[in-house]
Short mmCIF file of C-alpha atoms in Angstrom, two decimals:
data_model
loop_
_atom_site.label_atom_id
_atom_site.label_comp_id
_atom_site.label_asym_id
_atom_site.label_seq_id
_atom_site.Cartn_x
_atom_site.Cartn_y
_atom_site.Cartn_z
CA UNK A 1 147.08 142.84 110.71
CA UNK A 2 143.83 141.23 112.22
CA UNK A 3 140.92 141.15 109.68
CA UNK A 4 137.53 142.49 110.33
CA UNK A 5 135.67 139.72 111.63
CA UNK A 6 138.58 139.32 114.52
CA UNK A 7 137.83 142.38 115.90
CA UNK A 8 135.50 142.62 119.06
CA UNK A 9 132.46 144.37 116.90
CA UNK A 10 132.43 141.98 114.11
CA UNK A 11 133.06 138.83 116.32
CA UNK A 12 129.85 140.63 118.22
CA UNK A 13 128.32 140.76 114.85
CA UNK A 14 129.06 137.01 113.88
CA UNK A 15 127.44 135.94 117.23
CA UNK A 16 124.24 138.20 116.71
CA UNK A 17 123.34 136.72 113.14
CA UNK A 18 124.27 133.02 114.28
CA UNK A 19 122.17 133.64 117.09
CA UNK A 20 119.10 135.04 114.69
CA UNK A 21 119.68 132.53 112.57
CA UNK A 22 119.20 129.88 114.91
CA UNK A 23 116.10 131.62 116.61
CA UNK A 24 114.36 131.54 112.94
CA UNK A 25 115.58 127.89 112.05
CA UNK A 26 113.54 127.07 115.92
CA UNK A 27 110.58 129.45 115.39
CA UNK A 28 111.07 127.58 111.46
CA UNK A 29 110.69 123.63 112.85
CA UNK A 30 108.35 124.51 115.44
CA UNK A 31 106.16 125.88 113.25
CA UNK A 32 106.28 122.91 110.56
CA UNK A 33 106.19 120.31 113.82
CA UNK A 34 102.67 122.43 114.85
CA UNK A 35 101.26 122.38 111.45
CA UNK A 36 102.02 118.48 111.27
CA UNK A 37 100.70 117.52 114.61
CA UNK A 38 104.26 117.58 116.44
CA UNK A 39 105.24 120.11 118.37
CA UNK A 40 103.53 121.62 121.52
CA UNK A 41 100.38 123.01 121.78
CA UNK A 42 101.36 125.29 124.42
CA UNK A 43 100.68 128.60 122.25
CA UNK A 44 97.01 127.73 121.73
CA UNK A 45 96.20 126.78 125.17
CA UNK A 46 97.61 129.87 126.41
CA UNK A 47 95.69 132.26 123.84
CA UNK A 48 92.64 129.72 124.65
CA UNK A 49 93.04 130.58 128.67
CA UNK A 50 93.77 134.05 128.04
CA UNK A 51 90.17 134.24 125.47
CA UNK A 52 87.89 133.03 128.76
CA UNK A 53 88.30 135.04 131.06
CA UNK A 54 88.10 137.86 128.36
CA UNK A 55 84.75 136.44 127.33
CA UNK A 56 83.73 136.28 131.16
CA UNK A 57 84.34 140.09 131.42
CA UNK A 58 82.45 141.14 128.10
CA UNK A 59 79.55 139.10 128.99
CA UNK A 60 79.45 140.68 132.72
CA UNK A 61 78.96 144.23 130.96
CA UNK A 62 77.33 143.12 128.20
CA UNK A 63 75.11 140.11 128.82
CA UNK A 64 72.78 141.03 126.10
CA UNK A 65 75.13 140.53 123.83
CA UNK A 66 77.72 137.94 125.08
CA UNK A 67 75.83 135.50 126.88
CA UNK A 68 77.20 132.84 129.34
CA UNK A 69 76.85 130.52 126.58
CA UNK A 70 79.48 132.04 124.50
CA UNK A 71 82.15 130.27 126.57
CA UNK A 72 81.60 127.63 124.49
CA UNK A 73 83.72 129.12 121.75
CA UNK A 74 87.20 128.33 122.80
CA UNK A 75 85.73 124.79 123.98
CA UNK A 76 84.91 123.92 120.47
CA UNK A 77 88.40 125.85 119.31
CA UNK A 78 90.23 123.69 121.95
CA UNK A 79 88.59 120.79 120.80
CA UNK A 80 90.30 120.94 117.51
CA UNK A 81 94.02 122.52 118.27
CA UNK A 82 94.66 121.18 122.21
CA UNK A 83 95.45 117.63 123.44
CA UNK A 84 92.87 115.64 125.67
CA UNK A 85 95.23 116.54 128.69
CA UNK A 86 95.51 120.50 127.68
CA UNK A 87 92.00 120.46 126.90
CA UNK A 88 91.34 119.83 130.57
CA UNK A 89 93.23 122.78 131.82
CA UNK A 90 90.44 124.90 129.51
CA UNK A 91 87.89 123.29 131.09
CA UNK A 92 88.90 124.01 134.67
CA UNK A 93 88.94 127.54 133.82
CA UNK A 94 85.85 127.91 132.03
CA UNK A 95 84.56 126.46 135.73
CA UNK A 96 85.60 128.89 137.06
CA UNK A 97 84.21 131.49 134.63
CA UNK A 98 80.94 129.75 135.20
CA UNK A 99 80.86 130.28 138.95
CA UNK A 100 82.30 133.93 138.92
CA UNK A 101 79.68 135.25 136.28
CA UNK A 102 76.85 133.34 138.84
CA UNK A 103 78.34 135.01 141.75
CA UNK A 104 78.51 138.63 140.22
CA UNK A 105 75.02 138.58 138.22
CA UNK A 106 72.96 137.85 140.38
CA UNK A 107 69.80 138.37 138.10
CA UNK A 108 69.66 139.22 134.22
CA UNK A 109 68.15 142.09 132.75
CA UNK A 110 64.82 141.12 132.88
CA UNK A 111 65.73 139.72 136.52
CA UNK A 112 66.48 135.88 134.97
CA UNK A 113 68.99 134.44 136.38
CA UNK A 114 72.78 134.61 133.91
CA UNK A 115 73.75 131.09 134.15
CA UNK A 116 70.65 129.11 134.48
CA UNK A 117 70.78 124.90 134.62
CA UNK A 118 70.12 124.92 130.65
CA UNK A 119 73.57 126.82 130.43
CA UNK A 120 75.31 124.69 132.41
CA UNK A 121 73.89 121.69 130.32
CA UNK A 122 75.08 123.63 126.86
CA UNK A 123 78.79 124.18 128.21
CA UNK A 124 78.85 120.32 129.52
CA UNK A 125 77.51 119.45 126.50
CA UNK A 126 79.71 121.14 123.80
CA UNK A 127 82.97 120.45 126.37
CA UNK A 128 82.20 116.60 126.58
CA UNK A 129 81.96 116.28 122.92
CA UNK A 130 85.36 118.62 122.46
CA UNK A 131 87.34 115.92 124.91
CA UNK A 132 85.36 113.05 122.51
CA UNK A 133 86.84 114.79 119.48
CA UNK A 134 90.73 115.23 120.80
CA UNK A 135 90.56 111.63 122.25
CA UNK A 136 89.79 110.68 118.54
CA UNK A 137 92.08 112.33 117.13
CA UNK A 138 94.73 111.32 119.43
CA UNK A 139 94.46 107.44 118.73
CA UNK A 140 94.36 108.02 115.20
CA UNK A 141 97.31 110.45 114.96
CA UNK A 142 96.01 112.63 112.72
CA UNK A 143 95.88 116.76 114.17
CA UNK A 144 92.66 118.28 112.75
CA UNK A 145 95.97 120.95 111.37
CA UNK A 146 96.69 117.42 108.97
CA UNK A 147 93.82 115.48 108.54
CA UNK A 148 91.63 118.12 105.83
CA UNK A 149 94.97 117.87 103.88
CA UNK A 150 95.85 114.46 104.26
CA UNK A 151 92.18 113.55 102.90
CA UNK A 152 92.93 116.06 99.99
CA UNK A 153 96.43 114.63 99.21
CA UNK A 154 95.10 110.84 99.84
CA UNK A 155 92.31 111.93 97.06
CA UNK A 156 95.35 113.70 94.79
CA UNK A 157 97.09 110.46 94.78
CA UNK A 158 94.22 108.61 93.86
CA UNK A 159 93.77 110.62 90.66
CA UNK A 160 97.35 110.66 89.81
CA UNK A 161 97.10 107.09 89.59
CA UNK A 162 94.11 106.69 87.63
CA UNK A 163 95.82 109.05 84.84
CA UNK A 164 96.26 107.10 81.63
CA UNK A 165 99.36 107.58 79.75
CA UNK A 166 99.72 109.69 76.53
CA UNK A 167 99.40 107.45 73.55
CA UNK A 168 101.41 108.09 70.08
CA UNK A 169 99.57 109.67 67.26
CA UNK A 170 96.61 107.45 65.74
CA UNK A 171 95.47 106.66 69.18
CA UNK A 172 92.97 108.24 71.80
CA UNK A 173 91.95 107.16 75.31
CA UNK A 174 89.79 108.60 78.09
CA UNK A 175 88.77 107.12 81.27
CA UNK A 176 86.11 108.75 83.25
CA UNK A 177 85.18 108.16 87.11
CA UNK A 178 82.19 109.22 89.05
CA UNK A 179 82.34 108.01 92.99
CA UNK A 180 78.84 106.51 94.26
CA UNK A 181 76.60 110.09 96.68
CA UNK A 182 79.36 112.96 94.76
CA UNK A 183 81.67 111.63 97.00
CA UNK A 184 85.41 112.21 96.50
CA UNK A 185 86.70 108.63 97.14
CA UNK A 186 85.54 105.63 94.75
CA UNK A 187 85.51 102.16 94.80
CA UNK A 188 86.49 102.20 90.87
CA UNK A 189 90.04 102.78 89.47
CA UNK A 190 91.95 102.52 86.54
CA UNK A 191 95.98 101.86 86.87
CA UNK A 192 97.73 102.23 83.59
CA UNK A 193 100.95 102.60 82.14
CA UNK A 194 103.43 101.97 78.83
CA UNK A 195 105.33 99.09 79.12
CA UNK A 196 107.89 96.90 77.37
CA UNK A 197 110.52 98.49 74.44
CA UNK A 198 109.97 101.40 73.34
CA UNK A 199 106.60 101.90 75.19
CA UNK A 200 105.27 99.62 72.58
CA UNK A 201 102.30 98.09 75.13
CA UNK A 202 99.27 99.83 77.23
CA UNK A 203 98.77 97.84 80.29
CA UNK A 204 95.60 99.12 81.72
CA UNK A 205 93.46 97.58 84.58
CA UNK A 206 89.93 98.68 85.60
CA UNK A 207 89.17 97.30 88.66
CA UNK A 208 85.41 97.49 91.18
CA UNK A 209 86.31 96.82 94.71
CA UNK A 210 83.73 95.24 96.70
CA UNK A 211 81.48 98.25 98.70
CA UNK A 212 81.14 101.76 97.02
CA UNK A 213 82.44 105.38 97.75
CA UNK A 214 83.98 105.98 100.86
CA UNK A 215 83.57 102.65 102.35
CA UNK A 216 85.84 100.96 99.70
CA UNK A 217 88.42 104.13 99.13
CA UNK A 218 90.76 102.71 101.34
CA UNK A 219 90.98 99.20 99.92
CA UNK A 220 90.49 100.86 96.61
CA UNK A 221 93.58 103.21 97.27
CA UNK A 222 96.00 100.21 98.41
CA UNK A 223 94.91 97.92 95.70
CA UNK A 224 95.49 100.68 92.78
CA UNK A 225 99.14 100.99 94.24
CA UNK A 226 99.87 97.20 94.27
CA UNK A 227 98.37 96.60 90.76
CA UNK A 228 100.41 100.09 89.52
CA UNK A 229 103.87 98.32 90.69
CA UNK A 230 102.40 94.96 89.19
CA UNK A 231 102.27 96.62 85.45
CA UNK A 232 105.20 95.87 83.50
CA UNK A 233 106.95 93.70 85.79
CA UNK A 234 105.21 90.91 84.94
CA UNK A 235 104.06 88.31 81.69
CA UNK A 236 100.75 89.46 81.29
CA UNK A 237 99.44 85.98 82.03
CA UNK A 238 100.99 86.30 85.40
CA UNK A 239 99.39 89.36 86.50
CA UNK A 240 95.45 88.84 87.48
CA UNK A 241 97.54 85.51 89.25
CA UNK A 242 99.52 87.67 91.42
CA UNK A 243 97.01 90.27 92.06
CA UNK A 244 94.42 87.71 93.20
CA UNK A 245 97.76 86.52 95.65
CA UNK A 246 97.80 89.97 96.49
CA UNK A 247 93.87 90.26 97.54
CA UNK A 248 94.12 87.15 99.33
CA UNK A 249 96.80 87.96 102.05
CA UNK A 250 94.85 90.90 103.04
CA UNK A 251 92.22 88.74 104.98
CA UNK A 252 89.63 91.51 104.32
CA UNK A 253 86.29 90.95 105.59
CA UNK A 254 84.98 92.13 102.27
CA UNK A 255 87.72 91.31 100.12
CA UNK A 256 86.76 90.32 96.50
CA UNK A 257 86.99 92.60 93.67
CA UNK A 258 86.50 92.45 89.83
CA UNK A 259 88.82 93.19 87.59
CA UNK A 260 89.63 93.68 83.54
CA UNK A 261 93.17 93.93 82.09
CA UNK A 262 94.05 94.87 78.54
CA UNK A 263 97.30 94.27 76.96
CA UNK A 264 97.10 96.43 73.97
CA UNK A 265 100.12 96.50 71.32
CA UNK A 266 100.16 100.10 69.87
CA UNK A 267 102.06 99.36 66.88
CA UNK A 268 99.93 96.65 65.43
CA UNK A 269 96.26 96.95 67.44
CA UNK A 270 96.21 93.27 68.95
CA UNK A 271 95.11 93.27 72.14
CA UNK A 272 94.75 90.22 75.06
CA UNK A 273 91.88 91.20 77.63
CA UNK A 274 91.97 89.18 80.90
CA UNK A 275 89.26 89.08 83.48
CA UNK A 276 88.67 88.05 86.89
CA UNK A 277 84.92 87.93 87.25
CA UNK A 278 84.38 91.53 85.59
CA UNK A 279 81.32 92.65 82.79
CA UNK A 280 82.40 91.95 79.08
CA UNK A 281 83.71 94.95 77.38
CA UNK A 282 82.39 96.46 73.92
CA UNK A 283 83.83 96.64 70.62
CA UNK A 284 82.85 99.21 67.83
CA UNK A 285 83.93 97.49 64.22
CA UNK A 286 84.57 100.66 62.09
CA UNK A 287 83.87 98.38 58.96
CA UNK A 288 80.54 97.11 59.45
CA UNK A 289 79.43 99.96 62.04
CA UNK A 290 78.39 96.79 64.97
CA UNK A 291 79.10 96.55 68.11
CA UNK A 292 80.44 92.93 69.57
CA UNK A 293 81.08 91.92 73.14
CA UNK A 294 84.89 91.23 74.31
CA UNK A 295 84.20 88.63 77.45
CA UNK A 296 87.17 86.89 78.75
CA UNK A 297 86.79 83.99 81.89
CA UNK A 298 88.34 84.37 85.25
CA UNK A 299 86.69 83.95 88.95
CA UNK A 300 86.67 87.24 91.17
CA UNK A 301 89.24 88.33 92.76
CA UNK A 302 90.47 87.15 96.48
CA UNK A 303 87.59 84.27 96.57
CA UNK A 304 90.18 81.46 95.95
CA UNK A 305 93.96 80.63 95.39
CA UNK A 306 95.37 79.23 92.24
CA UNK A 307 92.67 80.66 90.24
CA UNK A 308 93.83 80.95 86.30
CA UNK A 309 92.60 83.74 83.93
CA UNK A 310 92.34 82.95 79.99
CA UNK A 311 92.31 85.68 77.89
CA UNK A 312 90.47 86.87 74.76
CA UNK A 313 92.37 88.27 71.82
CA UNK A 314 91.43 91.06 69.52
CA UNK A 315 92.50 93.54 67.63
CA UNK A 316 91.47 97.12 66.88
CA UNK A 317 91.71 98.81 63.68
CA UNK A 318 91.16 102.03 62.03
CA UNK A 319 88.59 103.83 63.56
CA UNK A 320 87.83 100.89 66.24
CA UNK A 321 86.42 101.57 69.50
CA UNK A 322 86.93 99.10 72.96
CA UNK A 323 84.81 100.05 76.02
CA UNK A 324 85.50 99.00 79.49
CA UNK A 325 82.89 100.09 82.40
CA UNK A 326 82.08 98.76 85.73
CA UNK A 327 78.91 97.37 86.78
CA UNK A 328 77.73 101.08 88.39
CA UNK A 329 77.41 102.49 84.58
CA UNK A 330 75.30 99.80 83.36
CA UNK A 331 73.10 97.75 86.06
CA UNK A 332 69.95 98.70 87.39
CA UNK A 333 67.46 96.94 89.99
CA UNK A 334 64.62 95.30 87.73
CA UNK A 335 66.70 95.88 84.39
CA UNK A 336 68.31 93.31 83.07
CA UNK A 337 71.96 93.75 81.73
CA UNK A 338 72.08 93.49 78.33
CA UNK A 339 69.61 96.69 78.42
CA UNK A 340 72.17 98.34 79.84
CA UNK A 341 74.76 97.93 77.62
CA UNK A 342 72.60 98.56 74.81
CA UNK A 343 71.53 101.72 75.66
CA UNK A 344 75.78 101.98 76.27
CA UNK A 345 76.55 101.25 72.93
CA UNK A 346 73.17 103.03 71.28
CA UNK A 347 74.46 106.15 73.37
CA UNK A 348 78.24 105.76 72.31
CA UNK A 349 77.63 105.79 68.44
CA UNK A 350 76.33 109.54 68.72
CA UNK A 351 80.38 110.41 69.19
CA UNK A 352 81.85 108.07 66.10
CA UNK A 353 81.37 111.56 64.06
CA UNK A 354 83.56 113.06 66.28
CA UNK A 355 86.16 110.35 67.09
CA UNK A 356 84.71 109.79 70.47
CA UNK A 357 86.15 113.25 71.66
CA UNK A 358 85.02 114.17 75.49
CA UNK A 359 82.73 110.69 74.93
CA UNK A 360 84.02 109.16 78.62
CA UNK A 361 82.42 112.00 80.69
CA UNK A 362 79.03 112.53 78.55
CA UNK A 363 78.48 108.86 78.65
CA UNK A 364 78.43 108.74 82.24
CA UNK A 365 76.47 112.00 82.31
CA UNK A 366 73.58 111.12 80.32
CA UNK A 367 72.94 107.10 81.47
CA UNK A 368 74.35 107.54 85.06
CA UNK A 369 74.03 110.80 86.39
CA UNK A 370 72.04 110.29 89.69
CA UNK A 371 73.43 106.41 90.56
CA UNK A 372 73.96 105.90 93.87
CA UNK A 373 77.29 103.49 92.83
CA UNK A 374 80.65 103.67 91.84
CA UNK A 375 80.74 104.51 87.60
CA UNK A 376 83.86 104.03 85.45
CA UNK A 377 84.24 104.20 82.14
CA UNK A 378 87.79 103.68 80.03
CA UNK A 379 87.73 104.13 76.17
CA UNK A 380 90.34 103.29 73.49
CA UNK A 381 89.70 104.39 70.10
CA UNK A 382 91.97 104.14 67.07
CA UNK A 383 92.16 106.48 64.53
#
C-alpha cells in the first residue's frame, strides 16, 4: 500500500514546503548579503525612485510645505544605501522632477518663482557630495549598513584585549584607559595574560604608540594583537627583542613606540620589568610606607635592530603596590616629570586604607581628567 507522502496531495505538499523553504533561505542570505554590503541594492533604489516623484507631487499641491528643496532627501538617503552607478539613476530622475515642478509652477505663492537658481545650487550641492560619499565608500569596502558596527566591534576587540586576567586570592590588579579628546580609540594598551604551569606568571605589557587617539588606534590595534600572541610563547628576555622585530617590518612612517613588560611570579612576588624606552614605574613598600622608582634600560621600540633590553628585578610583598602609567598621566608642558609622579604617588597613598580598591580610574580622574593625550594606568597590589 503506497504511504502518504506518495500520494499526489502530499507529494504536492512536499514540493510546496521545499519550495517555501527555499524562498526563506533566499529572502534569508539576501538579507544578511544587504546588511554586510553584498547583495544588490536594487530594493532601495527602487523605493528611492518611487519617493521622488512622490515628493514632486506633494510639493506641487503643497509648496508651502514641501518645497523643491526637499528632493534632497532621498539624495542624501541614496548617498548612504545605493552604489555610485545606482546613485546616478536617482539623480536623473530628480532632473527630471526639477524641470516638471518649473514647468507646472510657474510662480509661488507670493508669485516667486518654485525652483529658483539657489535651488538648483542646493540639489547640486547635496547630490555631488552624496556621489563623493558612495565613491568613498566603494574603495574602502565598507557599506555605511557595516562600517558604524565594524567601528563598534573594532573598539570591542580593543577592550577585550586590554582585559587583565583574574589573579588567585592575595592579589588585585586594575588597569585603567582614557583615549586622548573622549575619543573611543587610544594610542595606550595593556595585553596581558597567565602564563607558564599552572598559571603561575602574569605577563603584562603596557605599551604608548607613537600619535594619540584616533590617529594611532590602528597601529595601536595591530600591535596589541601581535604582542597578545607574543605572551607566553616566548623567554621573557626574548620578547621586547621580537616585538621591536615586529615594529620594524612594518616600515611605518611613525613607527616607534614605548613599551614596559612585567614578568610577575604569583606564588612568590618576584617580578623582572623590561623596558624599551618607557617612564619608570612606582613601587609602594608596605614596610616603610615609601615609594621607590622601578626603571629598567631599553631603546624605543622600531628605532633600531638588535636592540637588547635588561631587566630590573623586584619583588612585591604583603601589601606592596607596582604602578605602571604612560607618559599622558604624568607629563605636562612646563612641568617637569618628577612633579608628576609625585603628585602620582602623593595621590595613590589616599587608597592604601582601602587596598587600592577602584584606585586605577580615580587616579586618572583627579590628575588627568581634561588631557588632551592618551592616559593609562595598570596597578598590582598584593595583599
Amino acid at each position: 500500500m503506497a504511504g502518504r507522502g506518495s500520494s499526489p496531495s502530499g507529494f504536492r505538499r512536499s514540493r510546496t514546503h521545499k519550495a517555501m523553504h527555499r524562498a526563506r533561505t533566499l529572502l534569508r542570505r539576501s538579507a544578511v548579503d544587504y546588511f554586510r554590503g553584498g547583495g544588490s541594492d536594487w530594493a532601495p533604489l527602487v523605493v528611492l525612485l518611487l519617493s521622488v516623484p512622490l515628493l514632486a507631487a506633494v510639493t506641487l499641491r503643497w509648496p508651502e510645505w514641501c518645497p523643491p528643496e526637499s528632493l534632497v532627501l532621498p539624495l542624501i538617503a541614496g548617498g548612504m544605501v545605493l552604489r555610485p552607478a545606482s546613485l546616478l539613476g536617482l539623480y536623473g530622475a530628480t532632473a527630471v522632477a526639477l524641470v516638471a515642478e518649473t514647468a507646472m509652477l510657474d510662480h509661488g505663492p507670493r508669485g516667486e518663482e518654485p525652483v529658483t537658481p539657489g535651488t538648483v545650487l542646493v540639489v547640486g550641492a547635496v547630490a555631488l557630495s552624496a556621489l563623493l560619499i558612495a565613491q568613498f565608500r566603494s574603495r574602502v569596502g565598507v557599506p555605511w549598513r557595516r562600517g558604524s558596527t565594524m567601528l563598534f566591534d573594532l573598539r570591542e576587540r580593543i577592550r577585550a584585549q586590554s582585559a587583565l586576567p583574574p589573579l588567585p586570592r592575595g592579589w588585585h590588579r586594575e588597569m585603567s584607559l582614557r583615549p586622548a579628546g573622549g575619543q573611543s580609540f587610544s594610542g595606550d594598551f595593556v595585553v596581558a595574560a597567565r602564563t607558564g604551569e599552572g598559571g603561575r606568571t602574569l605577563e603584562a605589557v603596557l605599551t604608548d604608540v607613537s600619535g594619540k587617539g584616533m590617529d594611532a588606534a590602528s597601529r595601536s590595534l595591530l600591535l596589541s594583537g601581535a604582542f597578545g600572541g607574543l605572551l607566553g610563547s616566548l623567554p621573557p628576555r626574548d620578547f621586547l627583542p621580537a616585538a621591536n622585530g615586529y615594529l620594524l617590518r612594518q616600515e611605518w612612517d611613525e613607527g616607534f613606540a614605548t613599551s614596559v613588560y612585567l614578568v610577575l611570579d604569583l606564588d612568590t612576588g618576584d617580578y623582572q620589568l623590561f623596558s624599551a624606552g618607557h617612564l619608570p614605574g612606582v613601587q609602594l613598600d608596605a614596610e616603610g610606607g615609601q615609594w621607590s622608582r622601578v626603571a629598567a634600560e631599553g631603546p624605543l621600540l622600531g628605532v633600531w635592530a638588535g636592540a637588547e633590553f635588561e631587566p630590573v628585578r623586584g619583588h612585591l610583598g604583603p601589601g606592596d603596590v607596582l604602578m605602571l602609567f604612560t607618559d599622558g598621566l604624568v607629563e605636562r608642558s612646563g612641568r617637569d616629570l618628577d612633579d608628576g609622579v609625585d603628585r602620582l604617588t602623593g595621590e595613590a597613598e589616599r587608597y592604601i586604607p582601602t587596598g587600592f580598591r577602584g584606585a586605577a580610574w580615580h587616579l586618572i580622574e583627579s590628575l588627568a581628567k581634561d588631557v588632551n593625550d592618551d592616559r593609562a594606568l595598570l596597578l598590582i597590589c598584593r595583599g
